[in-house]
Amino acid sequence: MTTALRDFIKNPTTAELELVARYAMQPEDGRRERAFLAFAETGLPHRRMEAWKWSDFKAALKALETPASASANDPVPHDGALVFRFAPTGFEQPKTLPEGVRILTQPTTQALSGAEDVPLGALAAALAGGGARPSTMVIEITSSDLPRLHFVFDGAGEASFARIIFLVRSGVSLTMTESYLGGAGFTAALLEFNLEDAARLNRTIYQRGGTDEALAVTGLINLAANSAAVQTTLAFGAKVARMETRAVHQGSGAKLTLNAAYLSGKGLHADITTHVRHGAPGCVTRQLTKGAVLDGGTGVFQGKFFVPRKTGQHTDADMQHQALLLEDGAVVFAKPELEIYADDVECAHGNTCGALDDAQMFYLRQRGIPETQARAMLTEAFIAEALSTADDSVRDVLLAEAQNWLSS
Amino acid sequence: MLKITNLSATVGEAAEAKTILNGLSLNVPAGEVHAIMGPNGAVKSTLSYVLTGRSGYEVTGGSATLNGEDVLDMDPEIRAAKGMFLSFQYPIEIPGVPVMTFVRTAMNAQRKARGEAEISAPDFIKKSRDVAKMLNLDAEMLKRPVNVGFSGGEKKRLEIYQMMMLEPKFLILDETDSGLDIDALKTVADGVNAMRDPSRGMLVITHYQRLLDYIKPDKVHVLAKGQIIKTGGPELALRLEQEGYDGVLGEAA
Ligand SMILES: Nc1ncnc2c1ncn2[C@@H]1O[C@H](COP(=O)(O)OP(=O)(O)OP(=O)(O)O)[C@@H](O)[C@H]1O
Ligand SMILES: [Mg+2]
């Protein structure tokens, strides 16, 4: 089988051969195989694929190697949270779980629909598991009265794969956070959220990575009628880091908020990619992405709203991307897209990219605020709006991290 | 205090560089208030920017010293820490930064640059309350982002609030009177007069005599063509009001 699979990836790179070898060590499982085949179709995504033209994993990830840099510290509080930790070879979860959260660690892989749209999500599905780590972790939420669930991805190693499926039952609210702290040469995580009628999700993602690490976080969110999801991301990038979200409004009255801030420094690349399908009438999407990039850093924003002719009627959707190029040599690629076939909709989008305002900088400096601090103040004020939707327990932490980065 | 000698400056890139200051000299001793008047486009605001270090201008000759120290080579924030303050003709909006945060950050940055201790939160709040009261500023306004959604007159009052909070040594007021209603003009002038001090100098840029009724200048200068072309006492402002620039400058030319 391995040789057959190997043929699927044309001219495989060392990294791809290593991924094939890892797959060969997994137990045989038809769904796992289908997921791996979906990945193998393209191999590691690369610049000649439209959706990956600015984030070339094939070029960035030559081989699976433990990076020189250690994991970052987790600024997201662990106290008072139910903490799950995924390391390249290890896995930890709370010893006891309160009523209202039930975990099914599946020995087999769950089916992944639309796997071909998310090659690195499919890869995570195919390679999750092994050792102490669950193949697929299914978490059922039946109570709104739970502590925050916190998922940590850290620890040194060549590669780390995880797949988590959330079932948020009707009318139930879930607050969860994720910290991707680097340490592995390659991390691919797939998180799927199934929100039943009137369920609520507040998801906050913190990401930090080194200049020799690749990271792909794929989130799939299905929203049933009158459900609501709020997602807030703060990404600092890695050699290549892709934070991708694909959401589908499946029942009318659903509401989705997708906010992100990316801050890329030298040698770091942060990619925020989203795809929202308005598959039911009368749904709302609000998306705000803010970025700030330094010399030698790269930011990518790709956003798409897809509004079908029949099911997308009365869609109310707004997509905004605003980036600041803080220094010469900063690079931002942006592609906001609205694909709308329904006629009775309100859809808007905006996209701006520029430097800090000279007049504002001078005003701050005239009052005595040194240049670096002035720049940090203005940039923080600029991105803060995108982080305002984060859960109360982490919002200030995210702002403080952004501030530290800006004033260093 | 502030001594400008033969100051020349240009704006714009090499070939298109345009002379904006053309050998300007001006001396404002400590304790004095000097007014600068001059027609629109006379480079009054430009002079204030060159003195406070805004980028985009190139000094091509002459000097400007504050208490004997050459300021032209200093970064704007250093000049601010040394005591230079500009009340902007058009104050800038800073979305997302509340007034109180802004002023406290500025005050502590200046103190740090001067090697002084930071102001404590209670002291800052007390000072802010006193100044706001004097200027009839609503406490709610100080929680809002700097100048965002402020009326023209409110912005001008907020400039004076910042000035009174930061207690600079040398004050440049660029058309602080424009946009102020009659009562606000009086309030602002009271604030400025409260800052008068034997160790402080002021340069008041205005088009109107009315402000000078409240803030009595020691000298009045007329700026045109990049130079001070006439200097007189307070009566010069009155004459300008009656005869206009053509009348007064006609004799100077
Ligand atoms: N960056 C620049 N490039 C070209 N010309 C400039 C630049 N900055 C200022 N100027 C010109 O210099 C002149 C002086 O402008 P300034 O704002 O200093 O005048 P002012 O005396 O303050 O006028 P007002 O009374 O209207 O406020 C104007 O003609 C202006 O257009
Ligand atoms: Mg002016």
XYZ file of C-alpha atoms and ligand atoms in Angstrom:
693
model
C 0.000 0.000 0.000
C 2.761 2.403 0.906
C 4.308 2.254 -2.523
C 0.919 2.798 -4.129
C 0.318 5.844 -1.965
C 3.728 7.117 -2.631
C 2.826 7.259 -6.310
C -0.035 9.610 -5.558
C 2.339 12.376 -4.582
C 4.266 13.400 -7.640
C 7.960 13.936 -7.035
C 7.577 13.633 -3.286
C 9.785 15.755 -1.095
C 11.602 14.319 1.892
C 8.895 15.702 4.129
C 6.172 14.064 2.057
C 7.932 10.712 2.129
C 8.168 11.011 5.885
C 4.444 11.734 6.067
C 3.730 8.659 3.955
C 5.894 6.601 6.320
C 3.975 7.960 9.297
C 0.721 7.050 7.644
C 1.990 3.518 6.987
C 2.505 3.091 10.738
C -1.125 3.918 11.533
C -3.631 1.085 11.929
C -5.569 0.281 8.804
C -8.848 2.117 8.627
C -10.919 2.968 5.553
C -11.787 6.501 6.697
C -8.225 7.225 7.631
C -7.168 6.047 4.204
C -9.696 8.308 2.498
C -8.412 11.265 4.492
C -4.830 10.461 3.581
C -5.730 10.074 -0.067
C -7.357 13.503 -0.005
C -4.044 14.880 1.221
C -1.967 12.757 -1.143
C -3.922 14.147 -4.091
C -1.882 17.321 -3.848
C 0.788 16.468 -1.312
C 1.867 19.422 0.790
C 0.002 22.423 -0.621
C 2.140 24.693 -2.745
C 2.183 27.974 -4.632
C 0.703 26.572 -7.835
C -2.548 25.847 -6.010
C -4.786 28.920 -6.076
C -5.820 28.636 -2.426
C -2.211 28.242 -1.320
C -0.391 30.571 -3.676
C 0.858 32.762 -0.848
C 1.469 29.998 1.703
C 3.692 27.361 0.179
C 4.008 24.474 2.624
C 5.868 22.272 0.162
C 8.644 24.822 -0.132
C 8.697 25.727 3.567
C 8.686 22.211 4.935
C 11.619 20.322 3.464
C 11.755 17.549 6.061
C 10.169 16.776 9.421
C 12.714 18.050 11.885
C 12.640 19.135 15.490
C 13.144 22.903 15.368
C 15.887 24.701 17.234
C 13.434 26.902 19.102
C 11.471 25.684 22.107
C 7.749 26.158 22.644
C 6.623 29.596 23.736
C 5.065 30.067 27.155
C 1.308 29.923 27.270
C -0.116 33.309 28.248
C -3.659 31.929 28.322
C -4.534 31.119 31.936
C -4.774 27.429 32.841
C -6.292 28.079 36.255
C -9.983 27.482 36.256
C -9.916 25.837 32.833
C -10.173 22.222 31.721
C -6.814 21.787 30.014
C -6.061 19.323 27.207
C -2.497 19.138 25.994
C -1.270 17.765 22.701
C 2.486 17.303 22.303
C 4.252 15.589 19.375
C 4.244 12.293 21.262
C 2.183 12.915 24.355
C -1.332 13.765 25.351
C -2.833 14.918 28.642
C -6.377 15.598 29.668
C -8.062 16.515 32.964
C -8.232 13.586 35.385
C -11.887 14.134 35.964
C -14.436 15.949 33.894
C -17.478 17.756 35.203
C -20.931 16.722 34.150
C -21.880 18.270 30.851
C -18.708 17.352 28.981
C -18.258 13.851 27.697
C -15.283 12.595 25.767
C -15.363 9.782 23.296
C -11.878 8.886 22.215
C -12.592 6.964 19.075
C -10.338 4.091 18.169
C -11.300 4.661 14.555
C -11.210 7.707 12.373
C -14.400 9.662 11.740
C -15.435 10.511 8.207
C -14.333 13.942 7.016
C -16.539 15.482 4.403
C -15.012 18.023 2.057
C -11.550 16.639 2.832
C -10.258 17.680 -0.581
C -10.883 21.354 0.281
C -8.660 21.145 3.334
C -5.595 19.065 2.461
C -3.817 19.804 5.726
C -6.998 19.171 7.715
C -7.239 15.829 5.930
C -3.619 15.149 6.804
C -4.356 15.860 10.475
C -7.280 13.415 10.291
C -5.070 10.773 8.709
C -2.143 11.102 11.108
C -3.838 11.933 14.424
C -3.453 9.199 17.009
C -0.732 6.790 17.938
C 0.783 6.300 21.372
C -1.257 8.054 24.041
C -2.930 10.287 21.489
C -6.506 9.783 20.399
C -7.209 9.214 16.705
C -10.221 11.399 16.879
C -11.311 13.090 20.032
C -15.029 13.669 20.132
C -16.210 16.047 22.818
C -19.887 16.303 23.520
C -21.062 19.405 25.359
C -24.435 19.223 27.056
C -24.129 21.962 29.670
C -23.474 25.692 29.455
C -22.263 25.661 32.995
C -18.719 24.481 32.309
C -15.318 25.975 32.920
C -13.500 27.142 29.799
C -11.979 24.280 27.801
C -8.371 25.002 26.884
C -6.333 23.129 24.272
C -2.577 23.475 24.292
C -0.358 22.401 21.414
C 3.286 22.494 22.425
C 6.318 20.329 23.179
C 9.409 19.581 21.111
C 9.330 17.088 18.266
C 9.270 16.582 14.535
C 5.540 16.728 14.013
C 2.254 16.923 15.880
C -1.189 15.990 14.571
C -4.557 16.275 16.268
C -8.195 16.043 15.416
C -10.963 17.174 17.744
C -14.691 17.131 17.070
C -17.080 19.161 19.195
C -20.753 18.404 19.429
C -22.450 21.342 21.073
C -25.962 20.272 21.864
C -29.052 22.326 21.284
C -29.152 25.577 23.257
C -25.825 24.919 24.975
C -22.942 27.439 25.122
C -19.293 26.467 24.925
C -16.320 28.717 25.663
C -12.996 27.327 24.557
C -9.479 28.525 23.868
C -6.503 27.142 21.985
C -2.822 27.936 22.293
C -0.463 26.871 19.520
C 2.918 27.463 21.059
C 5.344 25.928 18.579
C 8.065 23.419 19.353
C 7.196 20.918 16.641
C 8.640 21.192 13.129
C 5.194 20.641 11.684
C 1.833 20.870 13.402
C -1.477 20.109 11.729
C -4.648 20.348 13.788
C -8.208 19.828 12.658
C -11.036 21.067 14.849
C -14.636 20.538 13.889
C -17.529 22.268 15.583
C -21.058 21.093 15.153
C -23.429 23.580 16.682
C -26.970 22.327 17.082
C -29.994 24.637 17.087
C -29.387 27.743 19.187
C -26.037 26.440 20.432
C -23.284 28.958 21.117
C -19.541 28.835 20.672
C -16.892 31.304 21.741
C -13.523 30.207 20.387
C -10.280 32.103 20.962
C -7.023 31.097 19.308
C -3.539 32.205 20.307
C -0.701 31.233 17.994
C 3.037 31.634 18.241
C 5.696 29.822 16.217
C 9.353 29.815 15.275
C 11.073 30.648 12.008
C 11.683 26.950 11.265
C 8.192 25.662 12.027
C 5.140 25.020 9.877
C 1.648 25.101 11.323
C -1.789 24.527 9.836
C -4.883 24.893 11.982
C -8.073 23.973 10.178
C -11.398 24.786 11.797
C -14.683 23.580 10.374
C -17.798 25.153 11.848
C -21.321 24.009 11.095
C -24.050 26.297 12.341
C -27.593 24.998 12.746
C -30.583 27.321 12.985
C -30.215 30.233 15.408
C -26.824 29.064 16.597
C -23.997 31.554 17.046
C -20.257 31.242 16.837
C -17.705 33.896 17.754
C -14.104 33.227 16.832
C -11.144 35.440 17.699
C -7.604 34.707 16.567
C -4.303 36.300 17.498
C -1.564 34.902 15.264
C 2.130 35.768 15.289
C 2.978 33.375 12.443
C 5.730 30.838 11.962
C 7.962 30.000 9.010
C 4.563 29.348 7.541
C 1.377 29.374 9.632
C -2.066 28.967 8.179
C -5.128 29.600 10.347
C -7.986 28.419 8.199
C -11.679 28.411 8.994
C -14.476 27.037 6.883
C -17.943 27.731 8.183
C -21.346 26.754 6.867
C -24.617 28.366 7.868
C -26.897 25.355 7.749
C -29.990 26.713 9.464
C -31.611 30.115 9.256
C -30.936 32.733 11.886
C -27.389 31.563 12.503
C -24.794 34.182 13.342
C -21.048 34.001 12.854
C -18.356 36.424 13.944
C -14.866 35.769 12.619
C -12.234 38.119 13.940
C -8.493 37.870 13.668
C -5.373 39.907 14.269
C -2.024 38.915 12.845
C 1.333 40.372 13.816
C 4.235 39.122 11.726
C 7.826 39.908 12.490
C 11.001 39.092 10.617
C 11.023 35.624 9.046
C 7.435 34.939 10.073
C 4.404 34.309 7.925
C 0.820 34.425 9.205
C -2.033 33.379 6.952
C -5.686 33.960 7.873
C -7.923 32.116 5.433
C -11.681 31.814 5.770
C -14.532 30.472 3.727
C -18.135 31.051 4.765
C -21.053 29.457 2.998
C -24.474 30.969 3.564
C -26.321 27.706 3.069
C -29.501 28.888 4.814
C -31.549 32.075 4.513
C -31.329 34.964 6.946
C -27.900 34.260 8.409
C -25.394 36.853 9.545
C -21.601 36.914 9.194
C -19.341 39.610 10.601
C -15.675 39.378 9.813
C -12.902 41.731 10.850
C -9.232 40.950 10.265
C -6.488 43.359 11.242
C -2.823 42.879 10.583
C 0.471 44.567 11.339
C 3.690 43.457 9.717
C 7.350 44.328 10.232
C 10.279 44.241 7.815
C 10.821 40.641 6.681
C 7.378 39.512 7.854
C 4.451 38.354 5.740
C 0.723 38.519 6.291
C -1.909 36.791 4.202
C -5.643 37.329 4.271
C -7.947 35.301 2.083
C -11.633 35.592 2.824
C -14.555 34.281 0.874
C -18.306 34.543 1.354
C -20.272 32.183 -0.813
C -23.974 33.002 -1.054
C -26.014 30.548 -3.168
C -29.029 31.808 -5.115
C -31.807 30.043 -3.221
C -30.494 29.221 0.213
C -28.556 32.441 0.611
C -31.498 34.860 0.556
C -31.516 37.593 3.236
C -27.879 37.038 3.987
C -26.314 39.857 5.974
C -22.553 39.655 5.703
C -19.640 42.014 6.114
C -15.937 41.326 5.574
C -13.215 43.798 6.511
C -9.473 43.417 6.254
C -7.119 46.201 7.281
C -3.373 45.855 7.372
C -0.571 48.087 8.556
C 2.842 47.853 6.962
C 4.923 49.060 9.879
C 8.258 49.075 8.068
C 9.691 48.964 4.578
C 10.061 45.323 3.608
C 6.786 44.238 5.217
C 4.597 42.176 2.899
C 0.832 41.652 2.937
C -1.206 39.686 0.422
C -4.962 40.049 0.540
C -7.810 38.551 -1.403
C -11.279 39.338 -0.122
C -13.944 37.667 -2.225
C -17.707 37.792 -2.301
C -19.381 35.244 -4.497
C -23.059 36.074 -4.399
C -25.864 34.528 -6.425
C -28.827 35.485 -4.232
C -30.388 38.869 -5.037
C -31.915 39.930 -1.727
C -28.803 40.208 0.405
C -26.693 42.775 2.188
C -23.045 41.987 1.642
C -20.148 44.361 1.999
C -16.412 44.134 2.093
C -13.455 46.403 2.563
C -9.750 45.965 2.247
C -7.053 48.479 3.117
C -3.327 48.277 3.429
C -1.026 51.106 4.408
C 1.517 52.623 6.710
C 0.887 54.304 10.035
C -0.382 57.823 9.645
C 2.475 60.358 9.761
C 0.280 63.026 11.277
C -0.763 60.707 14.119
C 2.815 59.636 14.725
C 3.935 63.263 14.923
C 1.093 64.168 17.279
C 2.120 61.444 19.733
C 5.798 62.277 19.478
C 5.154 66.006 19.905
C 3.559 65.112 23.220
C 6.745 63.324 24.248
C 5.977 59.707 23.375
C 9.086 58.094 21.813
C 8.797 56.737 18.280
C 8.736 53.005 19.149
C 6.164 53.534 21.867
C 4.057 55.766 19.634
C 4.091 53.147 16.932
C 3.111 50.468 19.443
C 0.267 52.576 20.822
C -1.190 53.311 17.421
C -0.829 49.725 16.254
C -2.378 48.331 19.402
C -5.303 50.703 19.085
C -5.610 49.623 15.463
C -5.774 45.881 16.119
C -7.635 45.990 19.443
C -11.032 46.059 17.769
C -10.409 42.659 16.196
C -9.593 41.190 19.613
C -12.563 42.732 21.391
C -14.658 39.616 20.772
C -12.294 37.302 22.676
C -13.657 35.776 25.851
C -13.335 37.994 28.944
C -10.938 35.522 30.525
C -8.355 35.955 27.759
C -8.955 39.313 26.069
C -6.529 41.271 28.233
C -3.961 38.512 27.888
C -4.108 38.756 24.112
C -3.850 42.536 24.216
C -0.868 42.322 26.547
C 0.856 39.850 24.196
C 0.219 42.159 21.262
C 1.550 45.089 23.270
C 4.718 43.196 24.242
C 5.369 42.318 20.645
C 4.768 45.866 19.497
C 7.026 47.501 22.047
C 9.928 45.081 21.665
C 14.564 81.327 25.994
C 13.676 80.553 22.362
C 16.160 82.060 19.983
C 15.733 81.616 16.249
C 18.543 82.971 14.128
C 18.491 83.221 10.349
C 16.463 80.046 10.050
C 15.947 78.734 6.528
C 14.082 75.611 5.554
C 12.634 73.889 2.515
C 9.865 71.436 1.905
C 9.777 68.765 -0.791
C 12.349 66.673 -2.605
C 15.626 68.037 -3.996
C 14.633 69.413 -7.416
C 11.172 70.522 -6.314
C 12.308 71.777 -2.925
C 10.428 74.931 -2.047
C 11.798 77.509 0.338
C 9.422 78.032 3.229
C 11.574 79.769 5.812
C 13.947 82.336 4.474
C 16.362 83.551 7.122
C 13.842 84.021 9.894
C 15.023 85.488 13.194
C 12.994 85.747 16.367
C 13.800 85.916 20.042
C 11.272 85.160 22.769
C 12.797 85.708 26.213
C 11.536 83.747 29.224
C 8.430 85.265 30.751
C 7.286 86.901 27.504
C 4.381 86.247 25.185
C 4.903 86.993 21.515
C 2.170 86.959 18.917
C 2.686 85.977 15.306
C 0.276 87.215 12.722
C 0.329 86.912 8.979
C -1.814 86.150 5.974
C -2.988 82.635 5.089
C -0.157 80.572 3.735
C 2.459 82.782 5.400
C 4.108 79.640 6.845
C 3.019 80.292 10.420
C 2.035 76.656 10.993
C 5.077 75.526 9.064
C 7.295 77.467 11.448
C 5.667 75.709 14.403
C 6.261 72.314 12.768
C 9.898 73.053 12.011
C 10.408 74.134 15.621
C 8.769 70.983 17.017
C 10.473 68.597 14.594
C 7.827 67.327 12.223
C 9.383 65.373 9.356
C 9.146 66.588 5.783
C 11.063 69.833 6.228
C 14.733 70.352 5.696
C 16.561 73.008 7.631
C 19.024 74.570 5.217
C 20.534 77.214 7.461
C 20.414 79.069 10.738
C 19.622 77.792 14.194
C 16.956 77.513 16.844
C 17.879 77.136 20.479
C 15.802 76.626 23.582
C 17.615 77.927 26.659
C 20.839 77.733 24.692
C 20.349 74.165 23.467
C 20.100 73.572 19.735
C 16.744 71.865 19.233
C 16.847 71.288 15.491
C 18.787 68.043 15.735
C 16.557 66.571 18.413
C 13.766 64.054 17.837
C 10.323 65.548 18.410
C 9.862 63.597 21.662
C 13.138 64.963 23.030
C 12.046 68.506 22.201
C 8.783 67.756 24.003
C 10.647 66.480 27.050
C 12.727 69.675 26.989
C 9.480 71.573 27.256
C 8.316 72.410 23.705
C 4.579 72.138 23.276
C 2.490 72.789 20.185
C -1.219 73.362 20.379
C -2.149 72.214 16.874
C -4.166 74.353 14.485
C -5.831 71.112 13.433
C -5.607 68.591 16.286
C -5.227 64.983 15.148
C -7.696 62.190 15.885
C -6.248 59.077 17.533
C -8.903 56.353 17.388
C -8.745 53.714 20.101
C -6.584 55.720 22.516
C -8.524 57.362 25.369
C -7.492 60.915 26.278
C -6.483 60.007 29.839
C -4.318 57.090 28.699
C -2.722 59.266 26.060
C -1.874 62.168 28.340
C -0.620 59.927 31.127
C 1.597 58.019 28.700
C 2.945 61.296 27.351
C 3.518 62.736 30.803
C 5.387 59.664 32.023
C 7.428 59.418 28.831
C 8.524 63.035 29.290
C 9.297 62.459 32.945
C 11.303 59.364 32.105
C 13.297 61.263 29.489
C 14.068 63.901 32.114
C 15.025 61.291 34.694
C 12.018 62.048 36.898
C 9.694 59.598 38.632
C 6.365 58.664 37.077
C 3.240 60.376 38.331
C 1.086 58.175 40.551
C -2.383 57.259 39.335
C -4.191 59.182 42.112
C -2.037 62.280 41.556
C -2.694 62.121 37.851
C -6.425 61.782 38.317
C -6.539 64.639 40.761
C -4.560 66.902 38.459
C -6.743 65.942 35.523
C -9.872 66.698 37.482
C -8.591 70.142 38.473
C -7.549 71.053 34.939
C -10.753 69.732 33.398
C -12.779 71.771 35.859
C -10.904 74.937 35.008
C -11.510 74.367 31.298
C -15.135 73.290 31.686
C -14.339 69.895 30.207
C -16.703 67.034 30.827
C -15.051 64.066 32.581
C -16.773 61.731 30.119
C -14.976 63.455 27.258
C -11.620 62.492 28.721
C -12.520 58.816 28.508
C -13.172 59.037 24.795
C -10.507 58.471 22.154
C -8.328 61.519 21.545
C -10.211 64.075 19.411
C -12.431 61.429 17.810
C -15.887 62.882 17.297
C -14.915 66.099 19.133
C -16.252 69.384 17.798
C -13.739 71.919 16.520
C -13.941 73.921 19.721
C -13.709 70.821 21.908
C -10.535 69.819 20.145
C -8.996 73.211 20.879
C -9.971 72.983 24.516
C -8.465 69.520 24.653
C -5.178 70.917 23.341
C -5.141 73.363 26.224
C -6.058 70.587 28.636
C -3.007 68.644 27.441
C -0.856 71.735 27.747
C -1.937 72.393 31.306
C -1.423 68.748 32.220
C 2.059 68.542 30.703
C 3.183 71.988 31.965
C 5.624 72.671 29.143
C 8.302 75.367 29.243
C 7.698 76.825 25.826
C 4.215 77.021 24.340
C 3.282 77.467 20.712
C -0.423 78.106 20.228
C -1.378 77.792 16.561
C -4.743 79.495 16.041
C -6.065 78.115 19.267
C -8.802 80.752 19.087
C -10.300 79.585 15.811
C -13.366 77.460 16.328
C -13.906 78.548 19.919
C -17.176 80.164 20.964
C -17.045 83.390 22.954
C -17.218 81.743 26.362
C -14.741 79.018 25.422
C -12.306 81.657 24.179
C -12.408 83.292 27.570
C -11.994 79.951 29.359
C -9.062 78.942 27.186
C -7.420 82.338 27.579
C -7.762 82.028 31.360
C -6.033 78.657 31.113
C -3.219 80.091 29.048
C -2.825 83.072 31.372
C -2.627 80.714 34.327
C 0.419 79.209 32.617
C 2.191 82.561 32.365
C 5.315 82.401 34.399
C 8.681 84.161 34.497
C 10.315 80.915 33.358
C 7.921 80.243 30.493
C 7.764 81.618 26.967
C 4.857 81.646 24.547
C 4.375 82.081 20.846
C 0.757 82.780 19.984
C -0.218 82.456 16.342
C -3.509 84.136 15.558
C -5.437 86.065 12.961
C -7.527 88.011 15.408
C -7.074 90.759 17.892
C -9.742 89.240 20.129
C -7.486 86.518 21.553
C -4.838 89.149 22.211
C -7.345 91.122 24.278
C -7.269 88.237 26.701
C -3.691 87.071 26.278
C -1.737 90.302 26.242
C 1.365 89.915 24.103
C 4.644 91.634 24.835
C 5.423 91.773 21.145
C 3.626 91.240 17.860
C 5.428 89.959 14.764
C 4.185 89.846 11.220
C 5.310 86.819 9.260
C 5.310 86.804 5.481
C 7.483 85.320 2.762
C 9.332 83.153 5.249
C 10.525 86.028 7.380
C 9.473 88.306 10.188
C 8.874 91.472 8.254
C 7.574 93.661 11.014
C 7.695 93.702 14.768
C 5.877 95.963 17.161
C 4.020 96.187 20.447
C 0.405 95.162 21.081
C -0.732 98.195 19.089
C 0.529 96.537 15.879
C -2.189 93.904 16.156
C -4.825 96.637 16.454
C -3.448 98.437 13.425
C -3.495 95.208 11.405
C -7.104 94.699 12.351
C -8.003 98.182 11.137
C -5.783 98.540 8.104
C -5.215 94.935 6.997
C -1.948 93.433 5.879
C -1.876 95.504 2.693
C -2.090 98.725 4.614
C 0.505 97.861 7.240
C 2.878 95.929 4.995
C 2.703 98.466 2.236
C 4.868 100.782 4.332
C 7.280 97.976 5.237
C 7.846 96.958 1.655
N 4.584 69.606 2.234
C 4.368 70.749 1.552
N 4.578 70.772 0.215
C 4.357 71.895 -0.485
N 3.901 73.030 0.060
C 3.677 73.039 1.371
C 3.891 71.914 2.188
N 3.579 72.227 3.454
C 3.175 73.511 3.433
N 3.222 74.002 2.197
C 2.837 75.356 1.775
O 3.451 76.296 2.580
C 2.610 77.388 2.794
C 2.499 77.698 4.260
O 1.525 76.866 4.903
P 1.169 77.082 6.446
O 0.179 76.073 6.826
O 2.413 77.138 7.254
O 0.493 78.523 6.439
P -0.148 79.321 7.625
O 0.599 80.601 7.698
O -0.207 78.525 8.850
O -1.607 79.600 7.045
P -3.051 79.685 7.774
O -3.183 81.069 8.297
O -4.014 79.445 6.678
O -3.074 78.648 8.825
C 1.274 77.073 2.129
O 1.214 77.731 0.898
C 1.352 75.583 1.968
O 0.615 75.169 0.847
Mg -1.686 77.690 9.927
